[in-house]
Short mmCIF file of C-alpha atoms in Angstrom, two decimals:
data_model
loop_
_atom_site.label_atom_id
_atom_site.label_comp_id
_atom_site.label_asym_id
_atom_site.label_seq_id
_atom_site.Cartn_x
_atom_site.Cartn_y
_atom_site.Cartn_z
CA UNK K 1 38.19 -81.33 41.34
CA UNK K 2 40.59 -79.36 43.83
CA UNK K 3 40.00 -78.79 47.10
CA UNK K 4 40.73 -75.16 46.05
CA UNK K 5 38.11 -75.61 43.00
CA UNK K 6 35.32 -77.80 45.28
CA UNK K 7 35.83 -75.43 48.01
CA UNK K 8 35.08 -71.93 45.69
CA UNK K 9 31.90 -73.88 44.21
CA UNK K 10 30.83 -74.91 47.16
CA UNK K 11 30.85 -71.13 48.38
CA UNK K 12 29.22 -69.71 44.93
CA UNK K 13 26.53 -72.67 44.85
CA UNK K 14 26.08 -73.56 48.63
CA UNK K 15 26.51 -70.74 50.61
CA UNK K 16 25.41 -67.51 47.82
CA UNK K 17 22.21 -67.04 48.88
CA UNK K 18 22.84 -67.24 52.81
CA UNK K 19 25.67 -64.67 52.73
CA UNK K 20 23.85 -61.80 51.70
CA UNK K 21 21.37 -62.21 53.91
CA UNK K 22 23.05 -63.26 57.30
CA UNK K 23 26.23 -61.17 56.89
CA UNK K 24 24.89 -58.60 59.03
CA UNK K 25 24.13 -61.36 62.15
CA UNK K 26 27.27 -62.96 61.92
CA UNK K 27 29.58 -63.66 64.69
CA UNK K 28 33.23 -61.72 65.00
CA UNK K 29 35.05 -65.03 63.64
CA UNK K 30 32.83 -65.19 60.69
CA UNK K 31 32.55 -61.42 60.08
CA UNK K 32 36.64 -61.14 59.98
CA UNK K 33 36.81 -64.38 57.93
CA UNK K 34 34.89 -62.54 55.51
CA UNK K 35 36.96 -60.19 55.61
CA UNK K 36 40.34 -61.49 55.63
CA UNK K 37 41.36 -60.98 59.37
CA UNK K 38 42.65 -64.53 61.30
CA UNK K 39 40.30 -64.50 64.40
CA UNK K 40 43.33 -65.87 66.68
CA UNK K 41 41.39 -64.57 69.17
CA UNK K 42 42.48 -67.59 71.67
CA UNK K 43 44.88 -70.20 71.43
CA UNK K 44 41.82 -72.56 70.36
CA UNK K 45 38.84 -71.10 68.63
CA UNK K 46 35.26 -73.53 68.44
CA UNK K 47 32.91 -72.98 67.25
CA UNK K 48 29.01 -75.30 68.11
CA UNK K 49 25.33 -75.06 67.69
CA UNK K 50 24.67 -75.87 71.41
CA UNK K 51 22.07 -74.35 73.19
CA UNK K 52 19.70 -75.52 76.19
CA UNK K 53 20.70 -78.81 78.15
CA UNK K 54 23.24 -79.45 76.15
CA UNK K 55 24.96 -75.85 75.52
CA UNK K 56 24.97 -76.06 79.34
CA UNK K 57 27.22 -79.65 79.48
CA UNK K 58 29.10 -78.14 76.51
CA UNK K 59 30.43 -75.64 78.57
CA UNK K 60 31.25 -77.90 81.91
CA UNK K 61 33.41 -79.82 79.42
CA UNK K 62 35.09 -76.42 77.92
CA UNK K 63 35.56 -75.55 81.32
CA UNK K 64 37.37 -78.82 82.37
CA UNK K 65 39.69 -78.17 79.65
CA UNK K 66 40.57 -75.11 80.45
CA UNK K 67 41.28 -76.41 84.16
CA UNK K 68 43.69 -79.20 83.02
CA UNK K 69 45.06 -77.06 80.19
CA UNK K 70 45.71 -73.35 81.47
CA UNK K 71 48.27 -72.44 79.47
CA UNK K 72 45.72 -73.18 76.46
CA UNK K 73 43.41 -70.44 76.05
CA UNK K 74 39.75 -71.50 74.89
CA UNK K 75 37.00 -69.26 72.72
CA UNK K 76 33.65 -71.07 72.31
CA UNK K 77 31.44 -69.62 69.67
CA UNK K 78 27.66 -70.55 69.69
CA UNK K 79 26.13 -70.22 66.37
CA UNK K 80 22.39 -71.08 65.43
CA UNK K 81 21.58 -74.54 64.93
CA UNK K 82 21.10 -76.12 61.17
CA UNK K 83 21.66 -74.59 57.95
CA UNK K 84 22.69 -71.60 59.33
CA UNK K 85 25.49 -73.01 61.02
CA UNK K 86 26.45 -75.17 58.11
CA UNK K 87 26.73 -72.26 55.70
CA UNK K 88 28.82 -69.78 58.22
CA UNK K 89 31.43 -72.76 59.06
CA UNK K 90 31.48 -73.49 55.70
CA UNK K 91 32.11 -69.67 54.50
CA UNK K 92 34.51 -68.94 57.18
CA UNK K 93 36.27 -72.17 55.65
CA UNK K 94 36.43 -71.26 52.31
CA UNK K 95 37.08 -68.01 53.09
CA UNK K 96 40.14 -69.05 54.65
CA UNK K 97 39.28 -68.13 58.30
CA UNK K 98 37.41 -71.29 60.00
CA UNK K 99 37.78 -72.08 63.72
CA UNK K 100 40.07 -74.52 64.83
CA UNK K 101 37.42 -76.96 65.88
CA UNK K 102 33.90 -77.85 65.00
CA UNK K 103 30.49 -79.24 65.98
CA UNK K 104 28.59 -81.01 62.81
CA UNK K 105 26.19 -83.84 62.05
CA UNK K 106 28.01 -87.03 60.76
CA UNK K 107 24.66 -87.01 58.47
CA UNK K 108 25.94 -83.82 57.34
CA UNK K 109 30.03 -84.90 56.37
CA UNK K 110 29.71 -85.83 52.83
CA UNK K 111 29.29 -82.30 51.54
CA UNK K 112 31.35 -80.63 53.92
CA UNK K 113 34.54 -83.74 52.97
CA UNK K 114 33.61 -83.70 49.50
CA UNK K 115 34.06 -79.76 49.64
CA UNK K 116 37.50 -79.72 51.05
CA UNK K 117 36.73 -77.91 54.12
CA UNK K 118 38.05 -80.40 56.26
CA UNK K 119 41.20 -81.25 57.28
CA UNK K 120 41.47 -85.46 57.21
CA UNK K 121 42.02 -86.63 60.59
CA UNK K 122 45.31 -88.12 60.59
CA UNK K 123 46.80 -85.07 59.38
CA UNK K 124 45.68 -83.28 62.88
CA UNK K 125 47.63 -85.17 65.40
CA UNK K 126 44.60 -86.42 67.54
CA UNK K 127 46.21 -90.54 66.38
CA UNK K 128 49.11 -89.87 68.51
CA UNK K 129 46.93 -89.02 71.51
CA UNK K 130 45.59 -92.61 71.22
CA UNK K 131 42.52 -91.64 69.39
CA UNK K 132 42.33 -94.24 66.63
CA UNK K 133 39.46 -96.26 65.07
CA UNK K 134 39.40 -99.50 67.82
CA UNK K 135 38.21 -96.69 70.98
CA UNK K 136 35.04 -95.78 68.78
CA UNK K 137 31.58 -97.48 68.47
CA UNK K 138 32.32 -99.03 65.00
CA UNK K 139 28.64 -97.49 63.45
CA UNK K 140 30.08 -93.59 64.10
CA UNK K 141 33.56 -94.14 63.24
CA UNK K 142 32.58 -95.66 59.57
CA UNK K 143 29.99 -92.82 59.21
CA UNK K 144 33.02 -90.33 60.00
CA UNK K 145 34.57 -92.06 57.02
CA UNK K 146 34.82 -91.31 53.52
CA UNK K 147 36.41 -93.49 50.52
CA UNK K 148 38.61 -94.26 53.15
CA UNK K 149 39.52 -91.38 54.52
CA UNK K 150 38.52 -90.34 58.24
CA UNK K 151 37.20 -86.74 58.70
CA UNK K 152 35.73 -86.11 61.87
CA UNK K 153 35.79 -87.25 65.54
CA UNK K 154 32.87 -88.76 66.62
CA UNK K 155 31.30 -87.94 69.61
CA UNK K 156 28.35 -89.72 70.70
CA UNK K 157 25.72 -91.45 69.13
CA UNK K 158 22.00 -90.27 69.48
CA UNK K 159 19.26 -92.49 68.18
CA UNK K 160 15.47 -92.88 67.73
CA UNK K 161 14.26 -94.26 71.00
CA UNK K 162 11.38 -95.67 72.76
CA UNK K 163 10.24 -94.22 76.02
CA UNK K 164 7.60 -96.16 78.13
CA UNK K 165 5.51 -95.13 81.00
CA UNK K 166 6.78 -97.84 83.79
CA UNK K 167 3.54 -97.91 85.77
CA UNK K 168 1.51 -98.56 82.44
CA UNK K 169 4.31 -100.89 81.23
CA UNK K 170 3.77 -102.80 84.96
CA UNK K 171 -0.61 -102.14 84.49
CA UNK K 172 -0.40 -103.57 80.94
CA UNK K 173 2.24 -106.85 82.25
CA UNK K 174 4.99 -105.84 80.03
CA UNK K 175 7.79 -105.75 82.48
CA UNK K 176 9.96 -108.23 83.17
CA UNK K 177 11.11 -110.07 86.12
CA UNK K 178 13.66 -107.41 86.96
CA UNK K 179 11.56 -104.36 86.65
CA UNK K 180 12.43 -103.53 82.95
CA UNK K 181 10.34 -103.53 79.55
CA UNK K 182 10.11 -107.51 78.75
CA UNK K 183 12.02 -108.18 75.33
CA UNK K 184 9.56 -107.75 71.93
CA UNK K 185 10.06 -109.34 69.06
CA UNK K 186 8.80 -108.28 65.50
CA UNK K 187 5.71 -106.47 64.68
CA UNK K 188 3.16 -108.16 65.98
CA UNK K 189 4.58 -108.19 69.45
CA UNK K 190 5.06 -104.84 69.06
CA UNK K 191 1.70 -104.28 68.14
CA UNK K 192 0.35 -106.74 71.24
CA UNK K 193 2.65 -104.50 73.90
CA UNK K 194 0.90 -100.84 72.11
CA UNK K 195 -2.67 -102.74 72.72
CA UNK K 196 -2.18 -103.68 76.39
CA UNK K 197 -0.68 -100.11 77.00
CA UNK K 198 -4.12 -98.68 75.40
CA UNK K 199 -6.44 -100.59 77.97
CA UNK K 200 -4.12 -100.23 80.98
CA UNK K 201 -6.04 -98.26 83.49
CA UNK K 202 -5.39 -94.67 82.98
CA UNK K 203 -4.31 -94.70 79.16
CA UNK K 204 -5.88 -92.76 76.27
CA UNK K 205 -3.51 -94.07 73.89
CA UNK K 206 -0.76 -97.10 73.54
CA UNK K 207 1.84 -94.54 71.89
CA UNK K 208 2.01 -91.09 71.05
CA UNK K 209 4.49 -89.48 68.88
CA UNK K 210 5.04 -85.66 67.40
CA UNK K 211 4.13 -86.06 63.47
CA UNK K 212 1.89 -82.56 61.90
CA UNK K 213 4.14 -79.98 61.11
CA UNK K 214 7.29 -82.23 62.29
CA UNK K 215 8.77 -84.05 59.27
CA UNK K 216 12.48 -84.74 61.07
CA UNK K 217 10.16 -87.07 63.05
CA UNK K 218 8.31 -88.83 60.80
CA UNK K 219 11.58 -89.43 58.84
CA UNK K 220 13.39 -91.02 61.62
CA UNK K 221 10.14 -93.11 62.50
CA UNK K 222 10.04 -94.53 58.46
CA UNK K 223 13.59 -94.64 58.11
CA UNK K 224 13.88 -96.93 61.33
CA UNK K 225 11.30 -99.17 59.95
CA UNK K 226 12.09 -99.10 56.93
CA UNK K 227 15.59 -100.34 57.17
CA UNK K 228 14.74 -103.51 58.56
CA UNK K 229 13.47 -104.24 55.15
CA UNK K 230 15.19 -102.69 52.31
CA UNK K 231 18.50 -100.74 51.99
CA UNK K 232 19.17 -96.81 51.50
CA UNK K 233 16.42 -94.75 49.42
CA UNK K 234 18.95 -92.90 47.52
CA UNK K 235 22.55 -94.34 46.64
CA UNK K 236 25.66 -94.13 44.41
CA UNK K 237 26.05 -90.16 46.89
CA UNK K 238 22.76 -89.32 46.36
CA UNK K 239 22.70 -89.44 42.44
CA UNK K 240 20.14 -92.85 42.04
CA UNK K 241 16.82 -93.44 43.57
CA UNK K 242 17.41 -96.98 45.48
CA UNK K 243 13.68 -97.01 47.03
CA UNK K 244 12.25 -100.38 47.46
CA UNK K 245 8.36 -99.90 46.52
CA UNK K 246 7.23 -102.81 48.46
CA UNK K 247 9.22 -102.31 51.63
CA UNK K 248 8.10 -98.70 51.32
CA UNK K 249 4.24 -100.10 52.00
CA UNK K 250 4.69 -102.90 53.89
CA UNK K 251 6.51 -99.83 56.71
CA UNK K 252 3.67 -97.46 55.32
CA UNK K 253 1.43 -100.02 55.95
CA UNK K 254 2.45 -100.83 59.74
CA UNK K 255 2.68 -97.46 60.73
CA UNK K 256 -0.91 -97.15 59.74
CA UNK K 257 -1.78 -99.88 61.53
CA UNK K 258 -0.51 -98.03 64.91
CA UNK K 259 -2.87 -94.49 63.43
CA UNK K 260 -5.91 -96.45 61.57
CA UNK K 261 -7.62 -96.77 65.22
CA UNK K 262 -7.00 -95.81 68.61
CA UNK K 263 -3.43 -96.53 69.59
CA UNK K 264 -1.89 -94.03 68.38
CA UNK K 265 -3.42 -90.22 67.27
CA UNK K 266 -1.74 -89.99 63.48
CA UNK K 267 -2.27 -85.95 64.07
CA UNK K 268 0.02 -84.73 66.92
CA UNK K 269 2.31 -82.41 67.50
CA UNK K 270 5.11 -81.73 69.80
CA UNK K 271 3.40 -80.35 72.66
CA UNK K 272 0.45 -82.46 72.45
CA UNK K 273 2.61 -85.75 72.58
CA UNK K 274 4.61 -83.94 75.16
CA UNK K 275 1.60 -83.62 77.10
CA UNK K 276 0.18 -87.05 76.46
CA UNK K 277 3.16 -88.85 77.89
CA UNK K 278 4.20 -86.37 80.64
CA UNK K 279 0.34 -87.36 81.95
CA UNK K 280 0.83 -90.83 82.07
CA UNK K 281 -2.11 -90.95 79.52
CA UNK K 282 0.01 -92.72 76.35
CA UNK K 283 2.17 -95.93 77.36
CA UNK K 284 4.45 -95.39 74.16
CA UNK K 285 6.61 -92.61 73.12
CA UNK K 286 8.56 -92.45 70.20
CA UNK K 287 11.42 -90.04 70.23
CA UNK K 288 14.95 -89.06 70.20
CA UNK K 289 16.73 -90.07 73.28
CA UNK K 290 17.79 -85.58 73.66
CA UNK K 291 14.47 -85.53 75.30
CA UNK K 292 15.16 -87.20 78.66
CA UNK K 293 16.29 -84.42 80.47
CA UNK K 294 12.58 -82.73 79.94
CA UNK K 295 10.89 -86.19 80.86
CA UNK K 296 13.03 -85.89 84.21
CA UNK K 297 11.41 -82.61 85.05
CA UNK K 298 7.99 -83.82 84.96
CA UNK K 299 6.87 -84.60 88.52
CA UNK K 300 5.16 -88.13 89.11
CA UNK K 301 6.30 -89.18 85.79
CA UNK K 302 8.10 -92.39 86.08
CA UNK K 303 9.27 -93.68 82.90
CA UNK K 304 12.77 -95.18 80.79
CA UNK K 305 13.87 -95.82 77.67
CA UNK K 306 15.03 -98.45 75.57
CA UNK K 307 16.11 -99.84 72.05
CA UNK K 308 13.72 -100.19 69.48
CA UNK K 309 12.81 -104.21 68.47
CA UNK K 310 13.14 -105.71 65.47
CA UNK K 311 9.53 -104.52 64.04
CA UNK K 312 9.82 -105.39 60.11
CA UNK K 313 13.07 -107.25 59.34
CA UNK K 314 15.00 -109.98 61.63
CA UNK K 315 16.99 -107.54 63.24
CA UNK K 316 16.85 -104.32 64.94
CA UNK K 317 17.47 -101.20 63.18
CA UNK K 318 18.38 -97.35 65.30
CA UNK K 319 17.50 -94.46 63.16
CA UNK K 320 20.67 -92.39 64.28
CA UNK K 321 22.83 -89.33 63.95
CA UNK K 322 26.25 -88.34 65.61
CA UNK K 323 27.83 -85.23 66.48
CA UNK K 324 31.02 -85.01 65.57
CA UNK K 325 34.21 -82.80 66.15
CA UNK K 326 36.30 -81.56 63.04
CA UNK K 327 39.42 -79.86 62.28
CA UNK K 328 38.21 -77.51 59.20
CA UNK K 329 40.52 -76.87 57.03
CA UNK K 330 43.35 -73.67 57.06
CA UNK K 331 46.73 -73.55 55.19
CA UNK K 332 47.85 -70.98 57.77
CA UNK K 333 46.96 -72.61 60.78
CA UNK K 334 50.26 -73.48 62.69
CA UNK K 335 51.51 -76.44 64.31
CA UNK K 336 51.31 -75.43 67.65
CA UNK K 337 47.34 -74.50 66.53
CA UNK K 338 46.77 -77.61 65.53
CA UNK K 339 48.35 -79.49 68.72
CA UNK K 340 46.19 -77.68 70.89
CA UNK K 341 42.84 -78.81 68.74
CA UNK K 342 43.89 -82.45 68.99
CA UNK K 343 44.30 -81.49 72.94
CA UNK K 344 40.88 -79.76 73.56
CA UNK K 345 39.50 -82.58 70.84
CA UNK K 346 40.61 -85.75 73.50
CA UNK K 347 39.78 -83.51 76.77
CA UNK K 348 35.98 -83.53 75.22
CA UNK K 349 35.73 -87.55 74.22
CA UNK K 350 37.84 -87.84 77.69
CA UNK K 351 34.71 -85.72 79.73
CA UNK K 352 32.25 -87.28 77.34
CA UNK K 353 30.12 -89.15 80.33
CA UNK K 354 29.20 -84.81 81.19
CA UNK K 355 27.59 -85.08 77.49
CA UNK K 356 26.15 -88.33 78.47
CA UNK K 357 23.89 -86.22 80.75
CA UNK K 358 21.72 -85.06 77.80
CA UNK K 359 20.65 -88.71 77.03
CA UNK K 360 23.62 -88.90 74.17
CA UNK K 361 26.03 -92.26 74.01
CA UNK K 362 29.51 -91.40 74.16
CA UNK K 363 31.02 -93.02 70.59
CA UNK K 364 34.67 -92.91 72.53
CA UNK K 365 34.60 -96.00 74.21
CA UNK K 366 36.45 -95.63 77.28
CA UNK K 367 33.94 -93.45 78.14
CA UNK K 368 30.79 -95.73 77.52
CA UNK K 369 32.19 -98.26 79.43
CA UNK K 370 33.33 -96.21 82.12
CA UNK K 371 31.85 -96.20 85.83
CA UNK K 372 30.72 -92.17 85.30
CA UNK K 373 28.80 -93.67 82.35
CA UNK K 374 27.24 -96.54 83.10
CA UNK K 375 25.81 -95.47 86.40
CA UNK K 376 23.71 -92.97 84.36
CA UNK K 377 20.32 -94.72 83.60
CA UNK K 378 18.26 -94.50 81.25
CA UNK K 379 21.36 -94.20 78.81
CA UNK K 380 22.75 -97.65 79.74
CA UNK K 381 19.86 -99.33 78.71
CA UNK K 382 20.07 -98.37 75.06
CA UNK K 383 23.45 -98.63 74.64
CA UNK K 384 23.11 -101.35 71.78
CA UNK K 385 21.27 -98.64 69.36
CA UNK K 386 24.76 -97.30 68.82
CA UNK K 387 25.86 -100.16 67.83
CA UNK K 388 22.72 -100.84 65.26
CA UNK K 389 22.54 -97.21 64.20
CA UNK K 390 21.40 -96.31 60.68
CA UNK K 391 22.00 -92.95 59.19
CA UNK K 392 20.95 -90.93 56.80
CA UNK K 393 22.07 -92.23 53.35
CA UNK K 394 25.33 -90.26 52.18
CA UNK K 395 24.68 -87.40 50.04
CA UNK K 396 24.93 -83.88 49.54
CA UNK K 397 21.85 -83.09 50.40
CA UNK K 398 20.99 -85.05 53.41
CA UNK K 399 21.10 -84.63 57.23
CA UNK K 400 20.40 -83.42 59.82
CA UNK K 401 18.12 -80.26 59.16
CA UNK K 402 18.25 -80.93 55.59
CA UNK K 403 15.91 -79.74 53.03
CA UNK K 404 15.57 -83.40 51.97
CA UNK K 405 14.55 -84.30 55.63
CA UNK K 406 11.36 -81.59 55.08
CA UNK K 407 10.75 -82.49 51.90
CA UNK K 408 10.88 -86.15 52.59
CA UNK K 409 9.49 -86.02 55.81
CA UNK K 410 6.55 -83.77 54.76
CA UNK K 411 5.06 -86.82 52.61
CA UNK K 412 5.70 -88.98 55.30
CA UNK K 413 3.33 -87.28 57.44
CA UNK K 414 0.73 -87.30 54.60
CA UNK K 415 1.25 -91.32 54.87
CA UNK K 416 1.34 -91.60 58.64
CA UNK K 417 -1.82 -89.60 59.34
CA UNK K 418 -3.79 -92.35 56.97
CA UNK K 419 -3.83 -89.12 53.99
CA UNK K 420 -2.02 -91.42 51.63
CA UNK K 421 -2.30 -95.10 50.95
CA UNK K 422 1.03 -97.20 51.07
CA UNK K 423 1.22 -97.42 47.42
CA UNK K 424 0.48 -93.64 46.85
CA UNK K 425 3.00 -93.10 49.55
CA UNK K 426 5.66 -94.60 46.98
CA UNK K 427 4.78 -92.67 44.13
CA UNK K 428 5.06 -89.47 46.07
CA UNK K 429 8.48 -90.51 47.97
CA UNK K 430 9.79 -91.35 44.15
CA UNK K 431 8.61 -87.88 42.93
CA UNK K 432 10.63 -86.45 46.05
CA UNK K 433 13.27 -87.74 45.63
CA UNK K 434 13.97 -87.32 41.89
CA UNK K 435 14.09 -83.50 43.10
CA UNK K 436 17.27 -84.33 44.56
CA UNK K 437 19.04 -87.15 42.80
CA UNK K 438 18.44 -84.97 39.77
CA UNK K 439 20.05 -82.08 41.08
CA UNK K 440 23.61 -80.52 40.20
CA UNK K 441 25.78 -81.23 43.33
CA UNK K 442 27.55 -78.04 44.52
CA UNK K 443 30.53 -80.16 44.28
CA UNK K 444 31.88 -83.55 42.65
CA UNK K 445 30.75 -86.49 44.76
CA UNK K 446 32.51 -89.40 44.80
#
């Protein structure tokens, strides 16, 4: 199929639905890409899905760019985070009107390469500018590729974590010699750490984590654990089921281990493992490493963060996802257009220890082993999930935000909270995912 072809499916099966009913909310560079208008309305248009924390280091790195570039104008465009974004970026693309740079998902490339919307790296100039494969944490930069071709910039990494209360961790004799979480290995030492958190003095539970009504979560939590064990649940881009029924309940099977009794409640949500942890009355937390700068808010709360262990499997596994910055595709975008996105593209990875802040690892290397980096703790101490990071299987219809990540995710929760049995729990997951793998693809996946 054509990128012309893939690009006009992928707006009359992809993006249909959304347009009629977000038109109105749109942006002015969507609303005069829809309407045939180039929104030149700066020398660089971007367009993110930043808000919070991280909108706020977003903009301390546009502004830095605009200081050591001022004869480069700069629009930043914040649109609203998950499928909305991806279907206005994706409109505006085939529409023939994107921005000249863009936030996604790595989880979310396939559909977006596969489509045609995006220009292939080497074709934007960002190589001569010395950004090339050997200055990226090797995980990102092969999930930024695609049958050998390159299509985004990564970013950062940002993996599944585990946070630990340090006076529990020191109550419970879990740290180390130098003040840190001693090193666990496999499940049962896993289990043995939870245990001792759960009688330290003070503790309700030994870990805590959001699960009802949170299916991203529970995900990320299976798929970590999982992995250690068996390889991707879907393959061949999303069009065969892959599961492996008995890995599927020997994770099911753990993770009910942690919920079956009192170490961890296998009905919480956000807020009430916010609470738990921020109280010092759950040792454990298992999250994405974005929440640190909350955690740092909480007064009294003294806590870090670290790589997950091996738990099922001989090595350790980092449920992950990256953003990533991409050049989406435009025929009539000039060369002097495109220099200045490779410009503001190397001035980000180049300020990239500003991200850092929000708990993300910087995939550009110069910047994780940088001085501005490395003296920000707790990031340096999970530097290695990066490096072990495991993302969602390529297809069109995974990612971050994804249907398949509710869909998925919702009979996870079922399993976690003890409402299915492990080999009920593979039953379902097939059933879910023959939904998808069944499905007609908006375009041709290779």
């Amino acid at each position: 199929m054509s990128g012309a072809m893939a690009r006009r499916r992928f707006l009359a099966l992809g993006g249909g639905v959304a347009l009629t009913g977000g038109l109105a909310a749109c942006s002015s560079p969507l609303a005069s890409g829809l309407t045939g208008s180039q929104p030149n309305t700066a020398d660089v248009v971007f367009w993110n899905l930043f808000t919070g924390g991280d909108g706020a280091n977003m903009v301390l790195m546009e502004d830095r760019f605009r200081k050591t570039h001022p004869g480069v104008s700069l629009e930043a465009t914040i649109l609203s985070w998950g499928n909305p974004y991806y279907t206005k970026l994706a409109l505006a693309t085939a529409s023939g009107t994107p921005p000249d740079v863009g936030i996604v998902h790595l989880s979310r490339l396939p559909l977006l390469a596969a489509s045609g919307l995006l220009e292939p790296i080497e074709r934007t100039g960002v190589g001569r500018l010395g950004i090339t494969a050997d200055r990226f944490t090797p995980a990102a930069w092969r999930k930024a590729t695609l049958d050998g071709t390159v299509y985004a910039v990564p970013l950062d990494t940002h993996p599944f974590v585990l946070y630990y209360n340090v006076d529990l961790a020191r109550r419970a004799g879990l740290l180390d010699a130098s003040g840190g979480l001693a090193p666990l290995k496999g499940k049962e030492d896993f289990l043995a750490a939870v245990k001792a958190m759960r009688t330290a003095g003070g503790a309700r539970y030994g870990a805590v984590m959001s699960i009802t009504a949170d299916p991203s979560t529970a995900w990320r939590c299976f798929s970590m654990v999982y992995s250690g064990l068996a390889g991707p649940v879907v393959t061949d881009s999303g069009t065969r089921i892959g599961l492996d029924g008995e890995a599927v309940q020997e994770t099911v099977a753990f993770m009910q281990s942690l919920t079956g009794g009192d170490l961890m409640p296998g009905n919480l949500n956000g807020s009430g493992a916010n609470a738990l942890f921020s109280t010092g009355k759950a040792g454990f937390l298992f999250d994405g490493e974005w929440q640190i700068p909350s955690y740092r808010q909480v007064k009294g709360l003294r806590f870090d963060v670290v790589p997950f262990p091996a738990l099922l499997g001989p090595k350790p596994v980092a449920y992950a996802d990256s953003h990533a910055l991409v050049v989406p595709r435009n025929d009539r975008r000039s060369q002097a257009r495109t220099r200045n996105a490779a410009l503001f593209i190397k001035s980000l990875l180049d300020n990239s220890a500003v991200w850092a802040e929000g708990g993300h690892i910087p995939a550009w290397l110069p910047t994780q082993r940088s001085k501005a980096f490395l003296g920000q703790s707790p990031q340096r101490n999970y530097i290695r999930a990066a490096f072990d990071a495991r993302y969602d299987p390529p297809a069109w219809y995974t990612g971050a935000g994804s249907d398949f990540q509710n869909v998925v995710g919702g009979t996870l929760i079922e399993a976690i909270a003890g409402r299915l049995t492990p080999k009920g729990t593979v039953s379902s997951l097939r059933s879910d995912l023959r939904r998808f793998t069944t499905a007609r693809p908006p375009v041709t996946m290779k």
